């Protein structure tokens, strides 16, 4: 088989109807319209799916919180509390940095008698 036997479809290239692999007779405008329709459709589907999941989980949130409170061990509750405190500390440090405030000075560990001067 010679190269001349292979049809070169780019020689007869028409910019209005490029040689697409799928749906070969479509125009560029049809391709653009279908692309935008797909983008809008998938975006709408994702938004609706997110709304449905949020509505479904909002009702169960209190129930899950109650189950967690009843069934969690003391160690788990301590770990959760420590994690919350660590996140709060990280966020406060970031807020101070964002506001241009200096890092919080550590307190002195020396014990002093308040009545002694």
Short mmCIF file of C-alpha atoms in Angstrom, two decimals:
data_model
loop_
_atom_site.label_atom_id
_atom_site.label_comp_id
_atom_site.label_asym_id
_atom_site.label_seq_id
_atom_site.Cartn_x
_atom_site.Cartn_y
_atom_site.Cartn_z
CA UNK A 1 0.00 0.00 0.00
CA UNK A 2 1.50 3.30 -1.10
CA UNK A 3 0.99 6.67 0.50
CA UNK A 4 -0.80 7.88 -2.64
CA UNK A 5 -3.49 5.24 -2.09
CA UNK A 6 -4.41 6.65 1.33
CA UNK A 7 -7.02 9.38 0.85
CA UNK A 8 -5.87 12.68 2.29
CA UNK A 9 -8.99 14.23 3.66
CA UNK A 10 -7.18 17.48 4.55
CA UNK A 11 -6.65 18.28 0.88
CA UNK A 12 -10.34 18.89 0.44
CA UNK A 13 -10.63 20.69 3.78
CA UNK A 14 -13.65 22.95 4.06
CA UNK A 15 -13.40 25.25 7.10
CA UNK A 16 -17.17 25.33 7.45
CA UNK A 17 -17.47 21.52 7.80
CA UNK A 18 -14.17 20.16 9.16
CA UNK A 19 -13.59 16.40 8.97
CA UNK A 20 -14.91 15.40 12.40
CA UNK A 21 -14.66 11.78 13.48
CA UNK A 22 -18.12 11.70 15.07
CA UNK A 23 -21.11 13.23 13.30
CA UNK A 24 -18.97 14.13 10.27
CA UNK A 25 -21.53 16.35 8.51
CA UNK A 26 -21.90 18.92 11.28
CA UNK A 27 -20.82 22.51 10.90
CA UNK A 28 -18.64 24.53 13.25
CA UNK A 29 -21.66 26.44 14.47
CA UNK A 30 -23.49 23.21 15.30
CA UNK A 31 -20.43 22.02 17.20
CA UNK A 32 -20.29 25.27 19.17
CA UNK A 33 -24.00 25.17 19.97
CA UNK A 34 -23.85 21.55 21.13
CA UNK A 35 -20.75 22.28 23.22
CA UNK A 36 -22.43 25.20 25.01
CA UNK A 37 -25.59 23.16 25.52
CA UNK A 38 -23.52 20.37 27.08
CA UNK A 39 -21.71 22.81 29.39
CA UNK A 40 -24.98 24.42 30.51
CA UNK A 41 -26.67 21.04 30.90
CA UNK A 42 -23.93 19.49 33.02
CA UNK A 43 -23.63 22.64 35.14
CA UNK A 44 -27.38 22.62 35.81
CA UNK A 45 -27.30 18.91 36.60
CA UNK A 46 -24.41 19.37 39.04
CA UNK A 47 -26.14 22.30 40.75
CA UNK A 48 -29.41 20.40 41.12
CA UNK A 49 -27.58 17.35 42.44
CA UNK A 50 -25.75 19.50 45.01
CA UNK A 51 -29.03 21.09 46.11
CA UNK A 52 -30.70 17.70 46.51
CA UNK A 53 -27.79 16.37 48.57
CA UNK A 54 -27.80 19.50 50.76
CA UNK A 55 -31.53 19.28 51.40
CA UNK A 56 -31.30 15.58 52.21
CA UNK A 57 -28.35 15.97 54.58
CA UNK A 58 -29.72 19.07 56.32
CA UNK A 59 -32.50 17.02 57.91
CA UNK A 60 -30.11 14.33 59.06
CA UNK A 61 -27.52 16.71 60.50
CA UNK A 62 -29.08 16.96 63.96
CA UNK A 63 -29.71 13.20 64.06
CA UNK A 64 -26.07 12.45 63.17
CA UNK A 65 -24.84 14.95 65.76
CA UNK A 66 -26.99 13.27 68.43
CA UNK A 67 -25.73 9.78 67.45
CA UNK A 68 -22.14 11.04 67.59
CA UNK A 69 -22.68 12.59 71.03
CA UNK A 70 -24.23 9.41 72.43
CA UNK A 71 -21.85 6.89 70.88
CA UNK A 72 -18.47 8.62 70.89
CA UNK A 73 -15.92 7.67 73.50
CA UNK A 74 -14.24 10.18 75.81
CA UNK A 75 -10.99 9.85 73.83
CA UNK A 76 -12.78 10.63 70.57
CA UNK A 77 -14.50 13.66 72.08
CA UNK A 78 -11.16 14.88 73.45
CA UNK A 79 -9.52 14.46 70.04
CA UNK A 80 -12.35 16.36 68.36
CA UNK A 81 -12.12 19.19 70.90
CA UNK A 82 -8.32 19.39 70.48
CA UNK A 83 -8.70 19.48 66.72
CA UNK A 84 -11.27 22.28 66.93
CA UNK A 85 -8.96 24.28 69.19
CA UNK A 86 -6.03 23.75 66.81
CA UNK A 87 -8.11 24.91 63.81
CA UNK A 88 -9.30 27.94 65.75
CA UNK A 89 -5.73 28.80 66.68
CA UNK A 90 -4.56 28.45 63.07
CA UNK A 91 -7.39 30.65 61.81
CA UNK A 92 -6.72 33.31 64.46
CA UNK A 93 -3.02 33.33 63.60
CA UNK A 94 -3.88 33.71 59.90
CA UNK A 95 -6.33 36.52 60.70
CA UNK A 96 -3.68 38.39 62.72
CA UNK A 97 -1.21 37.97 59.88
CA UNK A 98 -3.77 39.13 57.29
CA UNK A 99 -4.54 42.22 59.37
CA UNK A 100 -0.83 43.02 59.68
CA UNK A 101 -0.75 42.55 63.43
CA UNK A 102 2.36 41.13 65.11
CA UNK A 103 2.35 37.55 66.27
CA UNK A 104 0.88 37.16 69.71
CA UNK A 105 3.59 37.44 72.38
CA UNK A 106 3.91 34.44 74.62
CA UNK A 107 3.28 35.08 78.28
CA UNK A 108 5.99 34.76 80.87
CA UNK A 109 6.25 31.44 82.66
CA UNK A 110 7.77 32.99 85.77
CA UNK A 111 5.67 32.78 88.87
CA UNK A 112 5.35 36.10 90.67
CA UNK A 113 3.73 36.99 93.93
CA UNK A 114 1.11 39.65 93.15
CA UNK A 115 1.42 41.12 96.68
CA UNK A 116 5.15 41.51 96.49
CA UNK A 117 6.52 44.64 94.87
#
